[in-house]
Amino acid sequence: MGLNVYLSGEIHTDWREQIIDGAQGLDITFNSPVTDHDASDDCGVAILGEEPNKYWHDHKGAMVNAIRTRKGIADADVVVVRFGEKYKQWNAAFDAGYAAALGKSLIVLHGPDHQHALKEVDAAALAVAEHPSQVAEVLRYVLTGKLPG
Amino acid sequence: MGLNVYLSGEIHTDWREQIIDGAQGLDITFNSPVTDHDASDDCGVAILGEEPNKYWHDHKGAMVNAIRTRKGIADADVVVVRFGEKYKQWNAAFDAGYAAALGKSLIVLHGPDHQHALKEVDAAALAVAEHPSQVAEVLRYVLTGKLPG
Amino acid sequence: MGLNVYLSGEIHTDWREQIIDGAQGLDITFNSPVTDHDASDDCGVAILGEEPNKYWHDHKGAMVNAIRTRKGIADADVVVVRFGEKYKQWNAAFDAGYAAALGKSLIVLHGPDHQHALKEVDAAALAVAEHPSQVAEVLRYVLTGKLPG
Amino acid sequence: MGLNVYLSGEIHTDWREQIIDGAQGLDITFNSPVTDHDASDDCGVAILGEEPNKYWHDHKGAMVNAIRTRKGIADADVVVVRFGEKYKQWNAAFDAGYAAALGKSLIVLHGPDHQHALKEVDAAALAVAEHPSQVAEVLRYVLTGKLPG
Amino acid sequence: MGLNVYLSGEIHTDWREQIIDGAQGLDITFNSPVTDHDASDDCGVAILGEEPNKYWHDHKGAMVNAIRTRKGIADADVVVVRFGEKYKQWNAAFDAGYAAALGKSLIVLHGPDHQHALKEVDAAALAVAEHPSQVAEVLRYVLTGKLPG
Amino acid sequence: MGLNVYLSGEIHTDWREQIIDGAQGLDITFNSPVTDHDASDDCGVAILGEEPNKYWHDHKGAMVNAIRTRKGIADADVVVVRFGEKYKQWNAAFDAGYAAALGKSLIVLHGPDHQHALKEVDAAALAVAEHPSQVAEVLRYVLTGKLPG
Amino acid sequence: MGLNVYLSGEIHTDWREQIIDGAQGLDITFNSPVTDHDASDDCGVAILGEEPNKYWHDHKGAMVNAIRTRKGIADADVVVVRFGEKYKQWNAAFDAGYAAALGKSLIVLHGPDHQHALKEVDAAALAVAEHPSQVAEVLRYVLTGKLPG
Amino acid sequence: MGLNVYLSGEIHTDWREQIIDGAQGLDITFNSPVTDHDASDDCGVAILGEEPNKYWHDHKGAMVNAIRTRKGIADADVVVVRFGEKYKQWNAAFDAGYAAALGKSLIVLHGPDHQHALKEVDAAALAVAEHPSQVAEVLRYVLTGKLPG
């Protein structure tokens, strides 16, 4: 058994690298959104033409990014969604809902401060973790049956 | 043609009533989550037994509320998701993603301040409105072909 | 047995009325897009705000109209698509493809001049007719087993 | 992440080759319909037997071509539909509708003259481009996060 | 609980009437194909235009009949397929396969002589009966829990 | 909002009546399997013919009962599965798995002794109750937002 | 583009070998049912235990064969169904209906004598051929765009 | 043709090894749940944090195990479910129902004592075996057409 894992959400810390490092040696294909913040914001107008209106500037970019996001989630067995300390992160919650509706196994990763605000998202998850290392350990257990320590 | 419309999101203002009032005379069935904040938070433990741990207290309630939310979205032709001025509102974004994945027609309702933060959610929508009256006008046009004014 | 029939395509002649008249007495619910050409073109900006750029003007309207079109096709047992003598009518062909992918029973209505250009669309249909009266007769036969004459 | 891309529509210019050239080095599998116009028109009767009636001649061919088209779209992550300057091109719009109903990521490619006539098709797309090079750049960004220039 | 039951197959005996009579008083909606043999054979050409070639004559009729058959099976909870003593009855077996693939509850009705030849069809069924009265008794039991006698 | 609720599982106590009584006044349609134990065991052979082999006797009955069970679960928004104190009750767990795979909202009802043995079933549920009155209270809250007491 | 092709139906002539030979050099995976008539009839009892009753003997075998048939059809892009000159061949028609309901591209292969009796099956097909060589030519054209001769 | 087979159920005997041994040389990928009983019980709390309440201890583990189970069943062509002599084994029956609802080919493996209690589970199966060697023989026949002996 191998797994395809999509890593959605916060892009300002190295949580993706921590999970990928922690999962070394496992048969896992990881995918994620474009994590270059500027490229992600500007991809629509940079390729398809300028928009003077900021709303359509954002819209064009969000649509292009959706090609990658939809593919990433559609192919995934497991979707990990990380909520960081800052920002609204509505796209992370959107991805979690999208993944849940498709029946993907959902793992949510966030600090204890967000427990109440994320209770509906956590309720759709099969695992709720605080640290990236826990996500790696879950993936290791799922594939090998081995527990840490 | 009639419509089933689910009204998801912010529960602290009367936007649902404004839409329902504005849509009077149309063949629309409206559904929404439980909007009594205390009941919504406590329903799990009030019915199924106390939990000393706040996480499981929240979890039990979120699971019970999910029975209603899933039914409401599954039955809907149109899902309207309102983002208010305050709070994280991750459950609203989660519902939007859930609805999008099921192919529901999505209408997003929010003020101009949230445009950038909601760009991925807006990109999944067929209409983005600032005022509840616009949502009612969209529904009226969809069912009757009549424009306002 | 009753039928839900969606009438897609050309909006400049009275073919819809001819089918509905010809199907009198049958248990059929007919739906169609908004056939008021100006309202259909302007619905997006009239409700959701002006757009100086014609592309986004059109886009907003097309998105709002899609709420009705998707609902109409999703509910339909039979989708009738009419191609008239003039215009590109790509939305008609788009609806035909959309309906075919959902497994709807497709009836295509067009004059003999368009046979070659519409061969891929016709190939997805269960009936290809030249006159609206034939569509009504097909619907009558399907529901009652009675042939004309 | 790799992509399967189906290139539908106009067959009289080299837009397919331009996209494939522009996408060199990317993990993409491209598919397209048979672009030999005569073979495409005659395949049905050439293999399955002559038809004196032109309608059935066309029909037999369209059905055989549908085996390839359906497979190509069903396998695709992204469907690119090109509308050229000439002809009705209803099969292109049909493919776009078919792909949209299956939830495929749709990219539409056409000149500015067709904007109004294609507004319903564009409204179903995640990207609308004027030049094949833009499609290649979208695909490159989706797979690598790199913007042109 | 009510049931929608589609009665497919042999059209030369009164087995449909026997089942409907035997199921009197139950909350069942019965549907069936057009059982007027001549109308069923000629419906295509009678409405959509003559065909000199017998194959296309048959084809046009089969396509029009498919509108009714697909609707009848799609709406059904239970599909009953009757194989008579005579004829090839491939359309009956086709309907059985179609219904099985859609997950419909299948009841097959045939005499003991056909047991071996129908073993693959029977293997997809939840009940195999020899007499129409048994089908009515199955439906009565399913809806009321009452056994005969 | 109304609900369709299927009551699966144990047939030796009056838990179904308790739920239905507790849910009086709510817009709920309740369905359940045939709860007459003898009829349920013998329905296959009583209608479709005797079987000397007990395995096929059981098999014929289980197949006929599946017509009702599948319809009941397919139509349900909520599936309640009750595990009593005695017997293997594998059909109850089978129904729970079947309902879970279809995305139905699952409520499991059992005493505290079975917690460990039912942990996989409970993990697929949105509510786990010990008393039928709790199930009624969940249903009342879901439909009205009112909590008990 | 490669194809997965399932070859269903008649097992007494070498039509499968003719198609496979004719398709040499193409990227096609062919599958078919077990064509050893005796093994196919007896597989159930030979492995799972004798049945004195011929009906259950046949039933056990048909169920085991269904594991292969379902897999073969589920994996297929194209399902070819051959009707020979003799026997009832209801399993062939059943497979055709099963494949059609799953949206598989269907090719039907039969002699001219069966045209009228197979009109409903042919009406669900994208190609109807008389000779195995024609099926191979269709597959070659679909994959390469090359016509025979 | 190759097969993906998921081996669900009893974990106290070597039935999985017997099947895998018996299927040597066949193109089969086998998957199964974690069969280390202690790891399976404790995986949730060992990775995601201790729970003083045994119910939540079990719950956390069952959720993590569900990631593997769902993947295993979703990928499978054939699901084999083994019921041993002891324990409630409700998770085995749950998996059988889950697999049946997804349309997987189900093989049930149990001793004769459980025939009556498992009649609903057996009724959803394509093969019911008493010995692991029979399951291997079924798989060998399905892939090669060869019968034992």
PDB file of N, CA, C and O in Angstrom, chain E residues 41 54-55 58 62-63 83 87-91 93-94 96-98 100-101 114-116 118-120 122-124 128, chain G residues 41 54-55 58-59 62-63 83 87-91 93-94 96-98 100-101 114-116 118-120 122-124 128:
ATOM      1  N   ASP E  41     -42.158  -0.894 -32.794  1.00  0.00           N
ATOM      2  CA  ASP E  41     -41.263  -1.093 -33.939  1.00  0.00           C
ATOM      3  C   ASP E  41     -41.186   0.131 -34.841  1.00  0.00           C
ATOM      4  O   ASP E  41     -40.134   0.412 -35.420  1.00  0.00           O
ATOM      5  N   LYS E  54     -33.875  -1.104 -43.481  1.00  0.00           N
ATOM      6  CA  LYS E  54     -34.532  -1.667 -42.306  1.00  0.00           C
ATOM      7  C   LYS E  54     -33.709  -1.454 -41.025  1.00  0.00           C
ATOM      8  O   LYS E  54     -34.257  -1.271 -39.933  1.00  0.00           O
ATOM      9  N   TYR E  55     -32.376  -1.505 -41.175  1.00  0.00           N
ATOM     10  CA  TYR E  55     -31.542  -1.318 -39.984  1.00  0.00           C
ATOM     11  C   TYR E  55     -31.786   0.046 -39.345  1.00  0.00           C
ATOM     12  O   TYR E  55     -31.969   0.163 -38.131  1.00  0.00           O
ATOM     13  N   ASP E  58     -35.234   0.301 -37.726  1.00  0.00           N
ATOM     14  CA  ASP E  58     -35.221  -0.286 -36.377  1.00  0.00           C
ATOM     15  C   ASP E  58     -34.481   0.607 -35.389  1.00  0.00           C
ATOM     16  O   ASP E  58     -34.900   0.782 -34.244  1.00  0.00           O
ATOM     17  N   ALA E  62     -35.678   2.122 -31.837  1.00  0.00           N
ATOM     18  CA  ALA E  62     -35.036   1.674 -30.591  1.00  0.00           C
ATOM     19  C   ALA E  62     -34.532   2.860 -29.776  1.00  0.00           C
ATOM     20  O   ALA E  62     -34.585   2.848 -28.540  1.00  0.00           O
ATOM     21  N   MET E  63     -34.055   3.887 -30.462  1.00  0.00           N
ATOM     22  CA  MET E  63     -33.564   5.076 -29.769  1.00  0.00           C
ATOM     23  C   MET E  63     -34.720   5.799 -29.066  1.00  0.00           C
ATOM     24  O   MET E  63     -34.586   6.241 -27.918  1.00  0.00           O
ATOM     25  N   PHE E  83     -38.728 -13.323 -18.790  1.00  0.00           N
ATOM     26  CA  PHE E  83     -38.330 -14.037 -19.996  1.00  0.00           C
ATOM     27  C   PHE E  83     -39.411 -15.042 -20.336  1.00  0.00           C
ATOM     28  O   PHE E  83     -39.702 -15.927 -19.513  1.00  0.00           O
ATOM     29  N   TYR E  87     -38.721 -16.472 -28.524  1.00  0.00           N
ATOM     30  CA  TYR E  87     -37.939 -15.321 -29.004  1.00  0.00           C
ATOM     31  C   TYR E  87     -36.609 -15.175 -28.261  1.00  0.00           C
ATOM     32  O   TYR E  87     -36.385 -15.774 -27.219  1.00  0.00           O
ATOM     33  N   LYS E  88     -35.772 -14.344 -28.847  1.00  0.00           N
ATOM     34  CA  LYS E  88     -34.429 -14.117 -28.299  1.00  0.00           C
ATOM     35  C   LYS E  88     -34.491 -13.293 -27.025  1.00  0.00           C
ATOM     36  O   LYS E  88     -33.715 -13.503 -26.092  1.00  0.00           O
ATOM     37  N   GLN E  89     -35.315 -12.261 -27.013  1.00  0.00           N
ATOM     38  CA  GLN E  89     -35.500 -11.436 -25.802  1.00  0.00           C
ATOM     39  C   GLN E  89     -34.198 -10.849 -25.271  1.00  0.00           C
ATOM     40  O   GLN E  89     -33.977 -10.767 -24.072  1.00  0.00           O
ATOM     41  N   TRP E  90     -33.357 -10.414 -26.219  1.00  0.00           N
ATOM     42  CA  TRP E  90     -32.087  -9.827 -25.785  1.00  0.00           C
ATOM     43  C   TRP E  90     -32.289  -8.470 -25.110  1.00  0.00           C
ATOM     44  O   TRP E  90     -31.480  -8.063 -24.291  1.00  0.00           O
ATOM     45  N   ASN E  91     -33.365  -7.793 -25.500  1.00  0.00           N
ATOM     46  CA  ASN E  91     -33.624  -6.508 -24.843  1.00  0.00           C
ATOM     47  C   ASN E  91     -33.948  -6.725 -23.367  1.00  0.00           C
ATOM     48  O   ASN E  91     -33.608  -5.893 -22.522  1.00  0.00           O
ATOM     49  N   ALA E  93     -32.667  -9.105 -21.399  1.00  0.00           N
ATOM     50  CA  ALA E  93     -31.392  -9.348 -20.728  1.00  0.00           C
ATOM     51  C   ALA E  93     -30.563  -8.070 -20.659  1.00  0.00           C
ATOM     52  O   ALA E  93     -29.854  -7.824 -19.678  1.00  0.00           O
ATOM     53  N   PHE E  94     -30.653  -7.253 -21.719  1.00  0.00           N
ATOM     54  CA  PHE E  94     -29.956  -5.963 -21.713  1.00  0.00           C
ATOM     55  C   PHE E  94     -30.484  -5.094 -20.569  1.00  0.00           C
ATOM     56  O   PHE E  94     -29.689  -4.500 -19.816  1.00  0.00           O
ATOM     57  N   ALA E  96     -31.854  -6.091 -17.849  1.00  0.00           N
ATOM     58  CA  ALA E  96     -31.414  -6.677 -16.575  1.00  0.00           C
ATOM     59  C   ALA E  96     -29.988  -6.249 -16.249  1.00  0.00           C
ATOM     60  O   ALA E  96     -29.672  -5.888 -15.108  1.00  0.00           O
ATOM     61  N   GLY E  97     -29.118  -6.287 -17.241  1.00  0.00           N
ATOM     62  CA  GLY E  97     -27.737  -5.858 -17.019  1.00  0.00           C
ATOM     63  C   GLY E  97     -27.653  -4.380 -16.691  1.00  0.00           C
ATOM     64  O   GLY E  97     -26.908  -3.965 -15.799  1.00  0.00           O
ATOM     65  N   TYR E  98     -28.435  -3.606 -17.409  1.00  0.00           N
ATOM     66  CA  TYR E  98     -28.465  -2.157 -17.176  1.00  0.00           C
ATOM     67  C   TYR E  98     -28.920  -1.859 -15.747  1.00  0.00           C
ATOM     68  O   TYR E  98     -28.310  -1.057 -15.036  1.00  0.00           O
ATOM     69  N   ALA E 100     -28.856  -3.908 -13.169  1.00  0.00           N
ATOM     70  CA  ALA E 100     -27.885  -4.428 -12.198  1.00  0.00           C
ATOM     71  C   ALA E 100     -26.725  -3.444 -12.015  1.00  0.00           C
ATOM     72  O   ALA E 100     -26.278  -3.194 -10.895  1.00  0.00           O
ATOM     73  N   ALA E 101     -26.245  -2.885 -13.107  1.00  0.00           N
ATOM     74  CA  ALA E 101     -25.117  -1.950 -13.019  1.00  0.00           C
ATOM     75  C   ALA E 101     -25.493  -0.693 -12.255  1.00  0.00           C
ATOM     76  O   ALA E 101     -24.644  -0.045 -11.646  1.00  0.00           O
ATOM     77  N   HIS E 114     -35.457 -22.346 -18.613  1.00  0.00           N
ATOM     78  CA  HIS E 114     -34.441 -21.345 -18.923  1.00  0.00           C
ATOM     79  C   HIS E 114     -33.388 -21.189 -17.828  1.00  0.00           C
ATOM     80  O   HIS E 114     -32.546 -20.299 -17.905  1.00  0.00           O
ATOM     81  N   GLN E 115     -33.440 -22.042 -16.801  1.00  0.00           N
ATOM     82  CA  GLN E 115     -32.541 -21.844 -15.662  1.00  0.00           C
ATOM     83  C   GLN E 115     -31.070 -21.795 -16.043  1.00  0.00           C
ATOM     84  O   GLN E 115     -30.337 -20.922 -15.593  1.00  0.00           O
ATOM     85  N   HIS E 116     -30.638 -22.738 -16.862  1.00  0.00           N
ATOM     86  CA  HIS E 116     -29.213 -22.774 -17.172  1.00  0.00           C
ATOM     87  C   HIS E 116     -28.815 -21.576 -18.039  1.00  0.00           C
ATOM     88  O   HIS E 116     -27.805 -20.933 -17.796  1.00  0.00           O
ATOM     89  N   LEU E 118     -30.088 -18.722 -18.198  1.00  0.00           N
ATOM     90  CA  LEU E 118     -30.223 -17.442 -17.505  1.00  0.00           C
ATOM     91  C   LEU E 118     -29.398 -17.377 -16.235  1.00  0.00           C
ATOM     92  O   LEU E 118     -29.613 -16.489 -15.405  1.00  0.00           O
ATOM     93  N   LYS E 119     -28.452 -18.279 -16.049  1.00  0.00           N
ATOM     94  CA  LYS E 119     -27.792 -18.348 -14.745  1.00  0.00           C
ATOM     95  C   LYS E 119     -27.033 -17.062 -14.398  1.00  0.00           C
ATOM     96  O   LYS E 119     -26.998 -16.658 -13.240  1.00  0.00           O
ATOM     97  N   GLU E 120     -26.456 -16.395 -15.381  1.00  0.00           N
ATOM     98  CA  GLU E 120     -25.749 -15.135 -15.094  1.00  0.00           C
ATOM     99  C   GLU E 120     -26.741 -14.022 -14.739  1.00  0.00           C
ATOM    100  O   GLU E 120     -26.433 -13.145 -13.929  1.00  0.00           O
ATOM    101  N   ASP E 122     -29.811 -14.530 -13.404  1.00  0.00           N
ATOM    102  CA  ASP E 122     -30.338 -14.894 -12.085  1.00  0.00           C
ATOM    103  C   ASP E 122     -29.345 -14.559 -10.965  1.00  0.00           C
ATOM    104  O   ASP E 122     -29.739 -14.185  -9.859  1.00  0.00           O
ATOM    105  N   ALA E 123     -28.058 -14.707 -11.283  1.00  0.00           N
ATOM    106  CA  ALA E 123     -27.038 -14.467 -10.252  1.00  0.00           C
ATOM    107  C   ALA E 123     -26.975 -12.998  -9.834  1.00  0.00           C
ATOM    108  O   ALA E 123     -26.424 -12.668  -8.791  1.00  0.00           O
ATOM    109  N   ALA E 124     -27.543 -12.137 -10.656  1.00  0.00           N
ATOM    110  CA  ALA E 124     -27.566 -10.711 -10.314  1.00  0.00           C
ATOM    111  C   ALA E 124     -28.857 -10.312  -9.617  1.00  0.00           C
ATOM    112  O   ALA E 124     -29.026  -9.148  -9.249  1.00  0.00           O
ATOM    113  N   VAL E 128     -35.756 -14.858  -7.783  1.00  0.00           N
ATOM    114  CA  VAL E 128     -36.031 -15.516  -9.055  1.00  0.00           C
ATOM    115  C   VAL E 128     -37.352 -16.255  -8.898  1.00  0.00           C
ATOM    116  O   VAL E 128     -37.476 -17.123  -8.032  1.00  0.00           O
TER     117      VAL E 128
ATOM    118  N   ASP G  41     -18.795 -23.541 -16.192  1.00  0.00           N
ATOM    119  CA  ASP G  41     -20.033 -24.083 -15.626  1.00  0.00           C
ATOM    120  C   ASP G  41     -19.825 -24.653 -14.220  1.00  0.00           C
ATOM    121  O   ASP G  41     -20.708 -24.587 -13.376  1.00  0.00           O
ATOM    122  N   LYS G  54     -29.334 -28.588  -9.405  1.00  0.00           N
ATOM    123  CA  LYS G  54     -28.672 -27.978 -10.561  1.00  0.00           C
ATOM    124  C   LYS G  54     -28.745 -26.444 -10.515  1.00  0.00           C
ATOM    125  O   LYS G  54     -27.813 -25.746 -10.953  1.00  0.00           O
ATOM    126  N   TYR G  55     -29.857 -25.910 -10.003  1.00  0.00           N
ATOM    127  CA  TYR G  55     -29.984 -24.450  -9.965  1.00  0.00           C
ATOM    128  C   TYR G  55     -28.868 -23.828  -9.122  1.00  0.00           C
ATOM    129  O   TYR G  55     -28.220 -22.861  -9.534  1.00  0.00           O
ATOM    130  N   ASP G  58     -25.446 -24.130 -10.799  1.00  0.00           N
ATOM    131  CA  ASP G  58     -25.247 -23.058 -11.775  1.00  0.00           C
ATOM    132  C   ASP G  58     -25.020 -21.706 -11.082  1.00  0.00           C
ATOM    133  O   ASP G  58     -24.185 -20.911 -11.513  1.00  0.00           O
ATOM    134  N   HIS G  59     -25.787 -21.493 -10.047  1.00  0.00           N
ATOM    135  CA  HIS G  59     -25.729 -20.206  -9.351  1.00  0.00           C
ATOM    136  C   HIS G  59     -24.349 -19.948  -8.757  1.00  0.00           C
ATOM    137  O   HIS G  59     -23.776 -18.863  -8.914  1.00  0.00           O
ATOM    138  N   ALA G  62     -21.985 -19.078 -11.536  1.00  0.00           N
ATOM    139  CA  ALA G  62     -22.241 -17.762 -12.129  1.00  0.00           C
ATOM    140  C   ALA G  62     -21.733 -16.653 -11.214  1.00  0.00           C
ATOM    141  O   ALA G  62     -21.235 -15.620 -11.692  1.00  0.00           O
ATOM    142  N   MET G  63     -21.843 -16.861  -9.919  1.00  0.00           N
ATOM    143  CA  MET G  63     -21.371 -15.848  -8.968  1.00  0.00           C
ATOM    144  C   MET G  63     -19.845 -15.719  -9.021  1.00  0.00           C
ATOM    145  O   MET G  63     -19.300 -14.614  -9.019  1.00  0.00           O
ATOM    146  N   PHE G  83     -22.448 -11.674 -30.567  1.00  0.00           N
ATOM    147  CA  PHE G  83     -23.568 -12.608 -30.579  1.00  0.00           C
ATOM    148  C   PHE G  83     -23.353 -13.576 -31.732  1.00  0.00           C
ATOM    149  O   PHE G  83     -23.257 -13.150 -32.895  1.00  0.00           O
ATOM    150  N   TYR G  87     -27.688 -20.437 -29.718  1.00  0.00           N
ATOM    151  CA  TYR G  87     -27.887 -20.285 -28.274  1.00  0.00           C
ATOM    152  C   TYR G  87     -28.577 -18.957 -27.916  1.00  0.00           C
ATOM    153  O   TYR G  87     -28.672 -18.031 -28.710  1.00  0.00           O
ATOM    154  N   LYS G  88     -29.030 -18.920 -26.696  1.00  0.00           N
ATOM    155  CA  LYS G  88     -29.769 -17.754 -26.198  1.00  0.00           C
ATOM    156  C   LYS G  88     -28.832 -16.568 -25.975  1.00  0.00           C
ATOM    157  O   LYS G  88     -29.195 -15.426 -26.203  1.00  0.00           O
ATOM    158  N   GLN G  89     -27.659 -16.829 -25.410  1.00  0.00           N
ATOM    159  CA  GLN G  89     -26.652 -15.773 -25.218  1.00  0.00           C
ATOM    160  C   GLN G  89     -27.172 -14.592 -24.399  1.00  0.00           C
ATOM    161  O   GLN G  89     -26.854 -13.441 -24.690  1.00  0.00           O
ATOM    162  N   TRP G  90     -27.975 -14.905 -23.375  1.00  0.00           N
ATOM    163  CA  TRP G  90     -28.504 -13.827 -22.550  1.00  0.00           C
ATOM    164  C   TRP G  90     -27.411 -13.156 -21.718  1.00  0.00           C
ATOM    165  O   TRP G  90     -27.516 -12.004 -21.368  1.00  0.00           O
ATOM    166  N   ASN G  91     -26.381 -13.920 -21.398  1.00  0.00           N
ATOM    167  CA  ASN G  91     -25.287 -13.301 -20.644  1.00  0.00           C
ATOM    168  C   ASN G  91     -24.576 -12.236 -21.477  1.00  0.00           C
ATOM    169  O   ASN G  91     -24.118 -11.235 -20.940  1.00  0.00           O
ATOM    170  N   ALA G  93     -26.030 -10.274 -23.745  1.00  0.00           N
ATOM    171  CA  ALA G  93     -26.894  -9.092 -23.723  1.00  0.00           C
ATOM    172  C   ALA G  93     -26.883  -8.435 -22.342  1.00  0.00           C
ATOM    173  O   ALA G  93     -26.955  -7.212 -22.221  1.00  0.00           O
ATOM    174  N   PHE G  94     -26.801  -9.265 -21.313  1.00  0.00           N
ATOM    175  CA  PHE G  94     -26.693  -8.723 -19.951  1.00  0.00           C
ATOM    176  C   PHE G  94     -25.416  -7.889 -19.811  1.00  0.00           C
ATOM    177  O   PHE G  94     -25.449  -6.773 -19.288  1.00  0.00           O
ATOM    178  N   ALA G  96     -23.822  -6.391 -22.151  1.00  0.00           N
ATOM    179  CA  ALA G  96     -23.975  -5.174 -22.952  1.00  0.00           C
ATOM    180  C   ALA G  96     -24.760  -4.122 -22.164  1.00  0.00           C
ATOM    181  O   ALA G  96     -24.391  -2.944 -22.144  1.00  0.00           O
ATOM    182  N   GLY G  97     -25.829  -4.529 -21.505  1.00  0.00           N
ATOM    183  CA  GLY G  97     -26.606  -3.585 -20.706  1.00  0.00           C
ATOM    184  C   GLY G  97     -25.810  -3.061 -19.529  1.00  0.00           C
ATOM    185  O   GLY G  97     -25.865  -1.865 -19.203  1.00  0.00           O
ATOM    186  N   TYR G  98     -25.069  -3.960 -18.913  1.00  0.00           N
ATOM    187  CA  TYR G  98     -24.238  -3.574 -17.769  1.00  0.00           C
ATOM    188  C   TYR G  98     -23.195  -2.536 -18.200  1.00  0.00           C
ATOM    189  O   TYR G  98     -23.010  -1.509 -17.542  1.00  0.00           O
ATOM    190  N   ALA G 100     -23.315  -0.596 -20.860  1.00  0.00           N
ATOM    191  CA  ALA G 100     -23.969   0.647 -21.291  1.00  0.00           C
ATOM    192  C   ALA G 100     -24.311   1.521 -20.083  1.00  0.00           C
ATOM    193  O   ALA G 100     -24.119   2.741 -20.102  1.00  0.00           O
ATOM    194  N   ALA G 101     -24.809   0.899 -19.030  1.00  0.00           N
ATOM    195  CA  ALA G 101     -25.186   1.681 -17.847  1.00  0.00           C
ATOM    196  C   ALA G 101     -23.975   2.323 -17.184  1.00  0.00           C
ATOM    197  O   ALA G 101     -24.098   3.365 -16.540  1.00  0.00           O
ATOM    198  N   HIS G 114     -29.464 -11.145 -37.107  1.00  0.00           N
ATOM    199  CA  HIS G 114     -29.874 -10.752 -35.757  1.00  0.00           C
ATOM    200  C   HIS G 114     -30.198  -9.275 -35.635  1.00  0.00           C
ATOM    201  O   HIS G 114     -30.440  -8.793 -34.536  1.00  0.00           O
ATOM    202  N   GLN G 115     -30.190  -8.536 -36.739  1.00  0.00           N
ATOM    203  CA  GLN G 115     -30.365  -7.084 -36.649  1.00  0.00           C
ATOM    204  C   GLN G 115     -31.643  -6.666 -35.920  1.00  0.00           C
ATOM    205  O   GLN G 115     -31.616  -5.786 -35.062  1.00  0.00           O
ATOM    206  N   HIS G 116     -32.751  -7.292 -36.279  1.00  0.00           N
ATOM    207  CA  HIS G 116     -34.007  -6.844 -35.661  1.00  0.00           C
ATOM    208  C   HIS G 116     -34.050  -7.222 -34.173  1.00  0.00           C
ATOM    209  O   HIS G 116     -34.429  -6.402 -33.340  1.00  0.00           O
ATOM    210  N   LEU G 118     -31.675  -7.597 -32.155  1.00  0.00           N
ATOM    211  CA  LEU G 118     -30.662  -6.887 -31.360  1.00  0.00           C
ATOM    212  C   LEU G 118     -30.790  -5.373 -31.463  1.00  0.00           C
ATOM    213  O   LEU G 118     -29.872  -4.639 -31.080  1.00  0.00           O
ATOM    214  N   LYS G 119     -31.907  -4.863 -31.933  1.00  0.00           N
ATOM    215  CA  LYS G 119     -31.958  -3.426 -32.212  1.00  0.00           C
ATOM    216  C   LYS G 119     -31.786  -2.581 -30.969  1.00  0.00           C
ATOM    217  O   LYS G 119     -31.172  -1.511 -31.014  1.00  0.00           O
ATOM    218  N   GLU G 120     -32.276  -3.032 -29.822  1.00  0.00           N
ATOM    219  CA  GLU G 120     -32.092  -2.253 -28.596  1.00  0.00           C
ATOM    220  C   GLU G 120     -30.626  -2.292 -28.135  1.00  0.00           C
ATOM    221  O   GLU G 120     -30.121  -1.324 -27.578  1.00  0.00           O
ATOM    222  N   ASP G 122     -27.984  -2.773 -30.209  1.00  0.00           N
ATOM    223  CA  ASP G 122     -27.258  -1.962 -31.196  1.00  0.00           C
ATOM    224  C   ASP G 122     -27.454  -0.466 -30.933  1.00  0.00           C
ATOM    225  O   ASP G 122     -26.546   0.341 -31.169  1.00  0.00           O
ATOM    226  N   ALA G 123     -28.630  -0.105 -30.472  1.00  0.00           N
ATOM    227  CA  ALA G 123     -28.924   1.314 -30.258  1.00  0.00           C
ATOM    228  C   ALA G 123     -28.085   1.911 -29.131  1.00  0.00           C
ATOM    229  O   ALA G 123     -27.954   3.129 -29.025  1.00  0.00           O
ATOM    230  N   ALA G 124     -27.509   1.071 -28.295  1.00  0.00           N
ATOM    231  CA  ALA G 124     -26.646   1.549 -27.211  1.00  0.00           C
ATOM    232  C   ALA G 124     -25.177   1.542 -27.607  1.00  0.00           C
ATOM    233  O   ALA G 124     -24.324   1.936 -26.816  1.00  0.00           O
ATOM    234  N   VAL G 128     -21.385  -1.011 -34.749  1.00  0.00           N
ATOM    235  CA  VAL G 128     -21.983  -2.332 -34.949  1.00  0.00           C
ATOM    236  C   VAL G 128     -21.271  -2.967 -36.137  1.00  0.00           C
ATOM    237  O   VAL G 128     -21.287  -2.404 -37.236  1.00  0.00           O
TER     238      VAL G 128
END
